[in-house]
Short mmCIF file of C-alpha atoms and ligand atoms in Angstrom, two decimals:
data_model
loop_
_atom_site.label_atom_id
_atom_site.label_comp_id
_atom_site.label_asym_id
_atom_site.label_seq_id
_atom_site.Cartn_x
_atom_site.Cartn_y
_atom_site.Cartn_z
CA UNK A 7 -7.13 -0.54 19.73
CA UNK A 8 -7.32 -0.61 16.17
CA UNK A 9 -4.45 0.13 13.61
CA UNK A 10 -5.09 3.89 13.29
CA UNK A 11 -5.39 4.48 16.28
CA UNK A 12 -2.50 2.78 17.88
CA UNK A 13 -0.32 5.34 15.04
CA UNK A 14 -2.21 8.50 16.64
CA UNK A 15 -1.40 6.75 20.39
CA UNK A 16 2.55 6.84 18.95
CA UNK A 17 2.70 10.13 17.53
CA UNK A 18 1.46 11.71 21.02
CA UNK A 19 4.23 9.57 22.83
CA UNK A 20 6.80 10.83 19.96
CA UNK A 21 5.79 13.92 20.95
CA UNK A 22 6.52 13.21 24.59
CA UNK A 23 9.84 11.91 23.87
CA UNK A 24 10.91 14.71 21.64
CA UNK A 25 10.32 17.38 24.33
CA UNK A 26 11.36 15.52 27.32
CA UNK A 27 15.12 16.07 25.91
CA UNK A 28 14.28 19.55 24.39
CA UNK A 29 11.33 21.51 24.70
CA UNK A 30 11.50 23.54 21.78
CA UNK A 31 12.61 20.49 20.39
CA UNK A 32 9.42 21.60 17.76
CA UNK A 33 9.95 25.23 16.96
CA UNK A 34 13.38 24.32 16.12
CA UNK A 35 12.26 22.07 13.45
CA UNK A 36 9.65 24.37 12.35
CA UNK A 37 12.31 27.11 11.65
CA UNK A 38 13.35 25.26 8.35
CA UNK A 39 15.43 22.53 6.81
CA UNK A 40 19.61 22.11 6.02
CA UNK A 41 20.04 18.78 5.02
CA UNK A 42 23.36 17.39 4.20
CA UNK A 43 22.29 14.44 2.31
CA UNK A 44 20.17 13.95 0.13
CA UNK A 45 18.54 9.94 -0.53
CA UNK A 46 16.97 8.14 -3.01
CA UNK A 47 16.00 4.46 -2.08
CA UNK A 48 13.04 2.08 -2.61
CA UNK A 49 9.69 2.43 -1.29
CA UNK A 50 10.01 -0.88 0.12
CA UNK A 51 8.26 -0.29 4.09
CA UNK A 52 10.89 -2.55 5.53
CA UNK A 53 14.08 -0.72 4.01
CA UNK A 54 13.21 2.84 6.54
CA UNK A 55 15.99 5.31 5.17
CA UNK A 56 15.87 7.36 8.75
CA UNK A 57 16.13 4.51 11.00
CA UNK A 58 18.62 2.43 8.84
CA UNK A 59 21.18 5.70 9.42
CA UNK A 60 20.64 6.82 12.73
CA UNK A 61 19.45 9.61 11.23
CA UNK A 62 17.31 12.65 13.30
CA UNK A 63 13.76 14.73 11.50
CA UNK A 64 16.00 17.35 9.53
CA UNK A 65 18.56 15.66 8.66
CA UNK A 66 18.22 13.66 5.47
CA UNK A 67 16.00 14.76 2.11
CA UNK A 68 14.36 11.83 0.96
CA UNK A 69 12.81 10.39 -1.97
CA UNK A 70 11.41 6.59 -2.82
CA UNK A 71 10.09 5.05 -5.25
CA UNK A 72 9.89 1.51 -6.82
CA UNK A 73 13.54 -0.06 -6.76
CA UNK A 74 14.96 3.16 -6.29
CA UNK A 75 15.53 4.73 -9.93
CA UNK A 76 16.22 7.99 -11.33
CA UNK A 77 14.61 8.07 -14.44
CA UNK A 78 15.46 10.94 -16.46
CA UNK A 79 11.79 11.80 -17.45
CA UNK A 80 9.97 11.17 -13.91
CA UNK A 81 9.09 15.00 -12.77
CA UNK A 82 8.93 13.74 -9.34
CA UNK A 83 12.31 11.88 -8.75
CA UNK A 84 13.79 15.22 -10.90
CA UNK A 85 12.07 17.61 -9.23
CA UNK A 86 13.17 16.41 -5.66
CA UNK A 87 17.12 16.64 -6.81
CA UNK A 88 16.69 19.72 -8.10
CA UNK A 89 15.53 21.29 -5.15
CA UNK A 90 17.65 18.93 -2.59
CA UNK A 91 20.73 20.26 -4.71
CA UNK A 92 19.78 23.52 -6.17
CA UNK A 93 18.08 25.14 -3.44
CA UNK A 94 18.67 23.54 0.02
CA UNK A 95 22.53 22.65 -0.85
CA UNK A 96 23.22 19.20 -0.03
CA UNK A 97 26.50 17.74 -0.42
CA UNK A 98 25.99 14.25 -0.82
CA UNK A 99 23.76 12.42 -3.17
CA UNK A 100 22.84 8.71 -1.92
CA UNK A 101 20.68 6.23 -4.40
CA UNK A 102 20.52 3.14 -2.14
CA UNK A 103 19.12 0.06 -3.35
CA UNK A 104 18.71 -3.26 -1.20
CA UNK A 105 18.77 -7.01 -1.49
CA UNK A 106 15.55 -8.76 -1.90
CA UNK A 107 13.82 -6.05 -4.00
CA UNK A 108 10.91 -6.73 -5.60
CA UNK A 109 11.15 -4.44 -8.17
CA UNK A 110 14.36 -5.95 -9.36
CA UNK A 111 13.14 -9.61 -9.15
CA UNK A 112 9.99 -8.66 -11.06
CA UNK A 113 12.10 -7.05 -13.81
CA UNK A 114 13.84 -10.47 -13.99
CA UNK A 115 11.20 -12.45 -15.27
CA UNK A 116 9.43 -12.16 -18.12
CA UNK A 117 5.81 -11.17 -16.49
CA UNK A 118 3.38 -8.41 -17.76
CA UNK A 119 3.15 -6.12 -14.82
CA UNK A 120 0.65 -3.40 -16.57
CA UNK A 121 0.75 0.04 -15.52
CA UNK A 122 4.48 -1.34 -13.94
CA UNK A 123 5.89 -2.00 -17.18
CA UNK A 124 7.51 1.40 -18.20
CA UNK A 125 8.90 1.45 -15.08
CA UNK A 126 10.35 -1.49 -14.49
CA UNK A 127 11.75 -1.62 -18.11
CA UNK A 128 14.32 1.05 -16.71
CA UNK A 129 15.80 -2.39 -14.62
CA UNK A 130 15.67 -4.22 -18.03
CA UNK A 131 17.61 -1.93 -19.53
CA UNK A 132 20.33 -2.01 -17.12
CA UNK A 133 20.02 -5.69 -17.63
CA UNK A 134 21.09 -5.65 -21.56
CA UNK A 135 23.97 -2.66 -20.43
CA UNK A 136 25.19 -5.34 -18.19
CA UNK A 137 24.09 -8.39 -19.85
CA UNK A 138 27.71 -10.33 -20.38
CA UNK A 139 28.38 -9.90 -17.09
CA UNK A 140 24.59 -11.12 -15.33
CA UNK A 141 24.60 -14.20 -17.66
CA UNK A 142 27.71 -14.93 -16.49
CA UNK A 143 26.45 -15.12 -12.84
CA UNK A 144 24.73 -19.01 -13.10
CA UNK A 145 23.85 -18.54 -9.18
CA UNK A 146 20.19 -17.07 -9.78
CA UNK A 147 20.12 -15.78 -6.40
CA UNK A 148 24.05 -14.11 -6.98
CA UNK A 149 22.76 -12.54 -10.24
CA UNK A 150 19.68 -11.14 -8.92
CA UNK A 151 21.90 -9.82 -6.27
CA UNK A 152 24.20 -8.10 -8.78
CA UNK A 153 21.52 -6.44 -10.32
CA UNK A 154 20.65 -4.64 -7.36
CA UNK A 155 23.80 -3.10 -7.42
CA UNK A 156 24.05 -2.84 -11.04
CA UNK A 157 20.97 -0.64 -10.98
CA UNK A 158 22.06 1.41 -7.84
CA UNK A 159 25.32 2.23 -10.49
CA UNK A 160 23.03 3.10 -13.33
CA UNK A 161 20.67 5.01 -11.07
CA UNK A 162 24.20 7.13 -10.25
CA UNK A 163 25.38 7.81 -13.51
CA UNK A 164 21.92 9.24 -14.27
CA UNK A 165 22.46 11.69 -11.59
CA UNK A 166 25.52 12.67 -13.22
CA UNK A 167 23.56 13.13 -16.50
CA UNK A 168 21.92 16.27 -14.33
CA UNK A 169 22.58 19.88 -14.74
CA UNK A 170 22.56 20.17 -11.16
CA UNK A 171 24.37 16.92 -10.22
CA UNK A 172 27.17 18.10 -12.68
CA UNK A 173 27.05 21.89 -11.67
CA UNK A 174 27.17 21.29 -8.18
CA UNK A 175 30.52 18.91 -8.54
CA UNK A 176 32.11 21.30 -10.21
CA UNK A 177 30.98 24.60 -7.73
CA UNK A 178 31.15 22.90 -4.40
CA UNK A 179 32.62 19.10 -4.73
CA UNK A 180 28.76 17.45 -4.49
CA UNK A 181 29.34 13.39 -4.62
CA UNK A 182 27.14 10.79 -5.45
CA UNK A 183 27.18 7.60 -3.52
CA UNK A 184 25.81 4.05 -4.46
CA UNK A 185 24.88 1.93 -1.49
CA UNK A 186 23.08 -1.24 -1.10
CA UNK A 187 21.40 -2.22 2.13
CA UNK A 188 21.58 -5.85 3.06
CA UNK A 189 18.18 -7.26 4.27
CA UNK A 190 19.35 -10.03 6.01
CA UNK A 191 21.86 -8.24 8.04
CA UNK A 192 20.57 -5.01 8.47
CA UNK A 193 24.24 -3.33 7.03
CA UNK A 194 24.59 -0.96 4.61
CA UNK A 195 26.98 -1.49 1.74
CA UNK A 196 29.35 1.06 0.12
CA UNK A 197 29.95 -0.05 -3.49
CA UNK A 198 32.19 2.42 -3.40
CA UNK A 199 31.16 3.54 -7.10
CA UNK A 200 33.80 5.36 -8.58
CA UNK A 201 32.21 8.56 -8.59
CA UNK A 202 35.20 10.50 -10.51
CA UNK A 203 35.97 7.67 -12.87
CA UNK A 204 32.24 7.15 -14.15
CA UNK A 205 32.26 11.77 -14.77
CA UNK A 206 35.34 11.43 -16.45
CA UNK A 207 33.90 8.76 -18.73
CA UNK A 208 30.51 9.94 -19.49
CA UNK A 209 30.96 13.87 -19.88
CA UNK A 210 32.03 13.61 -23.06
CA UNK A 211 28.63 12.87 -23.98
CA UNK A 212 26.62 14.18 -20.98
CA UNK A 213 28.08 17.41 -20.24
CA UNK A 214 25.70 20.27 -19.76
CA UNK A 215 27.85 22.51 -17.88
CO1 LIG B 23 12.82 -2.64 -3.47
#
């Protein structure tokens, strides 16, 4: 069997499973969408938001992209929070980078990437905020490793640059989370960003509402 066929052959026993336990397992979903949570990770195939939570079709709004960034002018990754927040209500706000990312490592070294260049300068930039710290890190593999979390920080205080993300704290207690998911262990890491702390800090210049 080849490779697109073998996906069809799943989806029908997907199917199967789904309405062995409830038969309008289906017309449920198709009635419409409350997610609690809504995530932001990389488009990395082997970092699968769904199956790394445990979580179920309806549950989770999701978004990826390359090394999992918010950047303030991207009309995609902006569009998706203002909906997820705006219009279907979620209460939690997840960017969640991992260990091993590409995107980070590339933004390490000094490569022309083309059409990746823009993007990736984002990571650079959250290099030089963090710079005194990273080259402090002589461990290659521990500062690469830092950065990952660095930019899962950054990626959360651009949230918080949002009318919505900033909006929705104040009308309904909306947090954003920063976690990174270890590769080589399969956990997921709380960071445990200080999600009050970093407001406080940055309204002053940020505040829109
Ligand atoms: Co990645």
């Amino acid at each position: 069997m080849n490779k697109i066929d073998k996906i069809f052959e799943n989806n029908k026993k997907w199917i199967a499973e789904k309405l062995a336990i409830n038969e309008d397992y289906f017309e449920n979903l198709a009635k419409g969408q409350q997610p609690e949570f809504l995530y932001i990770g990389c488009s990395d195939s082997r970092v699968t938001a769904e199956d790394l939570m445990g979580v179920q079709p309806g549950e989770v709004f999701i978004h990826r992209n390359i090394a999992n960034l918010v950047n303030n002018v991207d009309l995609n990754v902006m569009s998706v929070i203002n909906y997820a927040i705006r219009h279907l209500k979620v209460n939690h706000v997840v960017v969640c980078g991992h260990y091993n990312c590409g995107g980070v490592k590339a933004a390490m070294q000094p490569v022309d990437m083309g059409i990746l260049n823009p993007w990736l300068r984002n990571i650079r930039d959250v290099y030089r905020t963090h710079k005194d710290e990273l080259n402090n890190i002589k461990d290659e593999d521990a500062r690469y490793k830092r950065l990952v979390e660095l930019n899962v920080q950054e990626q959360c205080v651009n949230l918080i640059k949002t009318a919505a993300v900033q909006e929705a704290y104040k009308d309904r207690g909306l947090m954003v989370h920063g976690w990174v998911f270890d590769i080589h262990s399969g956990k997921l890491i709380d960071l445990k960003i200080d999600f009050d702390n970093i407001l406080k800090n940055i309204m002053e210049i940020y505040k829109l509402y």
